[in-house]
């Protein structure tokens, strides 16, 4: 790390590959993280996290709520079972188009959710993240 990035490794979990690409480029341009990993499903993300070495774990996970197969809240239920080493290192920020008060309320009450952001991700949002 050359000292300008806030984080060493962040992860994007979104079923929309275009959102992942745009957000990844934004994170790179803002020098928010040294590396960005992208996953298009909660299951693939969990599989990766289960087998990753500690130094490969992301410090921050941007998680979409509305995904097929396993939504963001179902992901959080399984994520919590991965153990303290993973859960303590990987901070979760929900990034979603959901404007449902129920989703926002549920996110704000979840102990593993550090922040809830509405898409699209912006450089101002990245600058405001202090986790």
PDB file of C-alpha atoms in Angstrom:
ATOM      1  CA  UNK A   1       0.000   0.000   0.000  1.00  0.00           C
ATOM      2  CA  UNK A   2       1.413   3.384  -0.898  1.00  0.00           C
ATOM      3  CA  UNK A   3      -0.310   5.177   1.963  1.00  0.00           C
ATOM      4  CA  UNK A   4      -3.113   6.870   0.048  1.00  0.00           C
ATOM      5  CA  UNK A   5      -5.632   4.015   0.125  1.00  0.00           C
ATOM      6  CA  UNK A   6      -7.982   3.775   3.099  1.00  0.00           C
ATOM      7  CA  UNK A   7      -8.208  -0.014   2.869  1.00  0.00           C
ATOM      8  CA  UNK A   8      -6.049  -2.860   1.632  1.00  0.00           C
ATOM      9  CA  UNK A   9      -8.880  -5.028   0.296  1.00  0.00           C
ATOM     10  CA  UNK A  10     -12.597  -4.453  -0.222  1.00  0.00           C
ATOM     11  CA  UNK A  11     -15.213  -6.742  -1.697  1.00  0.00           C
ATOM     12  CA  UNK A  12     -18.286  -6.036  -3.805  1.00  0.00           C
ATOM     13  CA  UNK A  13     -21.152  -8.533  -3.624  1.00  0.00           C
ATOM     14  CA  UNK A  14     -23.828  -7.731  -6.194  1.00  0.00           C
ATOM     15  CA  UNK A  15     -25.640  -9.906  -8.717  1.00  0.00           C
ATOM     16  CA  UNK A  16     -25.364  -7.125 -11.310  1.00  0.00           C
ATOM     17  CA  UNK A  17     -21.943  -7.368 -13.043  1.00  0.00           C
ATOM     18  CA  UNK A  18     -22.304  -3.818 -14.390  1.00  0.00           C
ATOM     19  CA  UNK A  19     -22.746  -2.419 -10.857  1.00  0.00           C
ATOM     20  CA  UNK A  20     -19.675  -4.376  -9.742  1.00  0.00           C
ATOM     21  CA  UNK A  21     -17.621  -3.019 -12.642  1.00  0.00           C
ATOM     22  CA  UNK A  22     -18.711   0.614 -12.122  1.00  0.00           C
ATOM     23  CA  UNK A  23     -18.215   0.448  -8.353  1.00  0.00           C
ATOM     24  CA  UNK A  24     -14.848  -1.248  -8.737  1.00  0.00           C
ATOM     25  CA  UNK A  25     -13.651   1.519 -11.087  1.00  0.00           C
ATOM     26  CA  UNK A  26     -14.959   4.179  -8.690  1.00  0.00           C
ATOM     27  CA  UNK A  27     -13.132   2.580  -5.750  1.00  0.00           C
ATOM     28  CA  UNK A  28      -9.916   2.414  -7.809  1.00  0.00           C
ATOM     29  CA  UNK A  29     -10.229   6.019  -9.012  1.00  0.00           C
ATOM     30  CA  UNK A  30     -10.893   7.264  -5.467  1.00  0.00           C
ATOM     31  CA  UNK A  31      -7.888   5.296  -4.166  1.00  0.00           C
ATOM     32  CA  UNK A  32     -10.243   3.846  -1.583  1.00  0.00           C
ATOM     33  CA  UNK A  33      -8.679   0.372  -1.646  1.00  0.00           C
ATOM     34  CA  UNK A  34      -5.586  -1.311  -2.985  1.00  0.00           C
ATOM     35  CA  UNK A  35      -7.560  -4.301  -4.304  1.00  0.00           C
ATOM     36  CA  UNK A  36     -11.236  -4.890  -5.077  1.00  0.00           C
ATOM     37  CA  UNK A  37     -12.784  -8.363  -5.320  1.00  0.00           C
ATOM     38  CA  UNK A  38     -16.151  -8.810  -7.021  1.00  0.00           C
ATOM     39  CA  UNK A  39     -18.673 -11.576  -6.457  1.00  0.00           C
ATOM     40  CA  UNK A  40     -22.103 -12.005  -8.042  1.00  0.00           C
ATOM     41  CA  UNK A  41     -23.729 -14.222  -5.401  1.00  0.00           C
ATOM     42  CA  UNK A  42     -23.822 -14.591  -1.667  1.00  0.00           C
ATOM     43  CA  UNK A  43     -22.976 -18.291  -1.897  1.00  0.00           C
ATOM     44  CA  UNK A  44     -19.824 -17.697  -3.981  1.00  0.00           C
ATOM     45  CA  UNK A  45     -18.762 -15.012  -1.518  1.00  0.00           C
ATOM     46  CA  UNK A  46     -19.265 -17.285   1.481  1.00  0.00           C
ATOM     47  CA  UNK A  47     -17.335 -20.089  -0.230  1.00  0.00           C
ATOM     48  CA  UNK A  48     -14.438 -17.689  -0.814  1.00  0.00           C
ATOM     49  CA  UNK A  49     -14.497 -16.326   2.757  1.00  0.00           C
ATOM     50  CA  UNK A  50     -14.537 -19.855   4.224  1.00  0.00           C
ATOM     51  CA  UNK A  51     -11.349 -20.812   2.388  1.00  0.00           C
ATOM     52  CA  UNK A  52      -9.487 -17.468   2.411  1.00  0.00           C
ATOM     53  CA  UNK A  53      -6.350 -16.930   4.440  1.00  0.00           C
ATOM     54  CA  UNK A  54      -6.601 -14.123   7.005  1.00  0.00           C
ATOM     55  CA  UNK A  55      -4.522 -11.741   4.876  1.00  0.00           C
ATOM     56  CA  UNK A  56      -6.870 -12.365   1.911  1.00  0.00           C
ATOM     57  CA  UNK A  57      -9.989 -11.367   3.825  1.00  0.00           C
ATOM     58  CA  UNK A  58     -11.519  -8.018   2.877  1.00  0.00           C
ATOM     59  CA  UNK A  59     -11.676  -5.281   5.474  1.00  0.00           C
ATOM     60  CA  UNK A  60     -14.925  -4.050   3.999  1.00  0.00           C
ATOM     61  CA  UNK A  61     -17.752  -5.813   2.146  1.00  0.00           C
ATOM     62  CA  UNK A  62     -20.238  -3.784   0.100  1.00  0.00           C
ATOM     63  CA  UNK A  63     -23.289  -6.056   0.047  1.00  0.00           C
ATOM     64  CA  UNK A  64     -26.377  -5.737  -2.134  1.00  0.00           C
ATOM     65  CA  UNK A  65     -29.654  -6.662  -0.432  1.00  0.00           C
ATOM     66  CA  UNK A  66     -31.732  -7.733  -3.410  1.00  0.00           C
ATOM     67  CA  UNK A  67     -30.079 -10.746  -5.051  1.00  0.00           C
ATOM     68  CA  UNK A  68     -31.517 -14.015  -6.392  1.00  0.00           C
ATOM     69  CA  UNK A  69     -30.842 -17.254  -4.553  1.00  0.00           C
ATOM     70  CA  UNK A  70     -29.515 -15.674  -1.374  1.00  0.00           C
ATOM     71  CA  UNK A  71     -30.389 -12.090  -0.537  1.00  0.00           C
ATOM     72  CA  UNK A  72     -28.195  -9.824   1.562  1.00  0.00           C
ATOM     73  CA  UNK A  73     -29.934 -10.654   4.832  1.00  0.00           C
ATOM     74  CA  UNK A  74     -29.654 -14.403   4.205  1.00  0.00           C
ATOM     75  CA  UNK A  75     -25.971 -13.819   3.440  1.00  0.00           C
ATOM     76  CA  UNK A  76     -25.560 -12.059   6.795  1.00  0.00           C
ATOM     77  CA  UNK A  77     -27.110 -15.031   8.631  1.00  0.00           C
ATOM     78  CA  UNK A  78     -24.554 -17.394   7.053  1.00  0.00           C
ATOM     79  CA  UNK A  79     -21.699 -14.878   7.318  1.00  0.00           C
ATOM     80  CA  UNK A  80     -22.221 -14.673  11.068  1.00  0.00           C
ATOM     81  CA  UNK A  81     -21.537 -18.435  11.303  1.00  0.00           C
ATOM     82  CA  UNK A  82     -18.046 -18.087   9.791  1.00  0.00           C
ATOM     83  CA  UNK A  83     -16.508 -17.295  13.157  1.00  0.00           C
ATOM     84  CA  UNK A  84     -14.994 -14.325  14.942  1.00  0.00           C
ATOM     85  CA  UNK A  85     -11.804 -14.091  12.880  1.00  0.00           C
ATOM     86  CA  UNK A  86     -13.789 -13.464   9.686  1.00  0.00           C
ATOM     87  CA  UNK A  87     -16.680 -11.477  11.161  1.00  0.00           C
ATOM     88  CA  UNK A  88     -14.422  -9.080  13.103  1.00  0.00           C
ATOM     89  CA  UNK A  89     -12.134  -8.370  10.147  1.00  0.00           C
ATOM     90  CA  UNK A  90     -14.807  -8.005   7.443  1.00  0.00           C
ATOM     91  CA  UNK A  91     -17.031  -4.981   8.079  1.00  0.00           C
ATOM     92  CA  UNK A  92     -20.312  -4.979   6.128  1.00  0.00           C
ATOM     93  CA  UNK A  93     -21.858  -1.991   4.358  1.00  0.00           C
ATOM     94  CA  UNK A  94     -25.204  -2.583   2.658  1.00  0.00           C
ATOM     95  CA  UNK A  95     -25.370  -0.980  -0.772  1.00  0.00           C
ATOM     96  CA  UNK A  96     -28.781  -1.262  -2.326  1.00  0.00           C
ATOM     97  CA  UNK A  97     -31.480   0.229  -4.500  1.00  0.00           C
ATOM     98  CA  UNK A  98     -34.059  -0.907  -1.964  1.00  0.00           C
ATOM     99  CA  UNK A  99     -36.118   2.017  -0.748  1.00  0.00           C
ATOM    100  CA  UNK A 100     -38.124  -0.216   1.538  1.00  0.00           C
ATOM    101  CA  UNK A 101     -38.434   1.169   5.048  1.00  0.00           C
ATOM    102  CA  UNK A 102     -38.568  -2.455   6.235  1.00  0.00           C
ATOM    103  CA  UNK A 103     -35.143  -3.187   4.661  1.00  0.00           C
ATOM    104  CA  UNK A 104     -33.629   0.012   6.053  1.00  0.00           C
ATOM    105  CA  UNK A 105     -35.022  -0.699   9.513  1.00  0.00           C
ATOM    106  CA  UNK A 106     -33.816  -4.305   9.381  1.00  0.00           C
ATOM    107  CA  UNK A 107     -30.354  -3.171   8.241  1.00  0.00           C
ATOM    108  CA  UNK A 108     -30.059  -0.565  10.988  1.00  0.00           C
ATOM    109  CA  UNK A 109     -30.958  -3.151  13.637  1.00  0.00           C
ATOM    110  CA  UNK A 110     -28.516  -5.802  12.377  1.00  0.00           C
ATOM    111  CA  UNK A 111     -25.406  -5.932  14.534  1.00  0.00           C
ATOM    112  CA  UNK A 112     -23.086  -6.736  11.605  1.00  0.00           C
ATOM    113  CA  UNK A 113     -24.241  -3.897   9.344  1.00  0.00           C
ATOM    114  CA  UNK A 114     -22.050  -0.820   9.795  1.00  0.00           C
ATOM    115  CA  UNK A 115     -23.784   1.408   7.260  1.00  0.00           C
ATOM    116  CA  UNK A 116     -26.641   1.416   4.750  1.00  0.00           C
ATOM    117  CA  UNK A 117     -26.016   3.247   1.476  1.00  0.00           C
ATOM    118  CA  UNK A 118     -28.325   3.758  -1.475  1.00  0.00           C
ATOM    119  CA  UNK A 119     -26.998   3.060  -4.953  1.00  0.00           C
ATOM    120  CA  UNK A 120     -25.275   4.455  -6.839  1.00  0.00           C
ATOM    121  CA  UNK A 121     -22.050   4.525  -4.859  1.00  0.00           C
ATOM    122  CA  UNK A 122     -20.278   7.891  -5.063  1.00  0.00           C
ATOM    123  CA  UNK A 123     -16.865   9.257  -4.153  1.00  0.00           C
ATOM    124  CA  UNK A 124     -18.546  11.362  -1.431  1.00  0.00           C
ATOM    125  CA  UNK A 125     -20.008   8.179   0.081  1.00  0.00           C
ATOM    126  CA  UNK A 126     -16.603   6.531   0.033  1.00  0.00           C
ATOM    127  CA  UNK A 127     -15.013   9.570   1.654  1.00  0.00           C
ATOM    128  CA  UNK A 128     -17.600   9.481   4.452  1.00  0.00           C
ATOM    129  CA  UNK A 129     -16.951   5.821   5.350  1.00  0.00           C
ATOM    130  CA  UNK A 130     -15.030   5.542   8.587  1.00  0.00           C
ATOM    131  CA  UNK A 131     -15.203   1.988   9.829  1.00  0.00           C
TER     132      UNK A 131
END
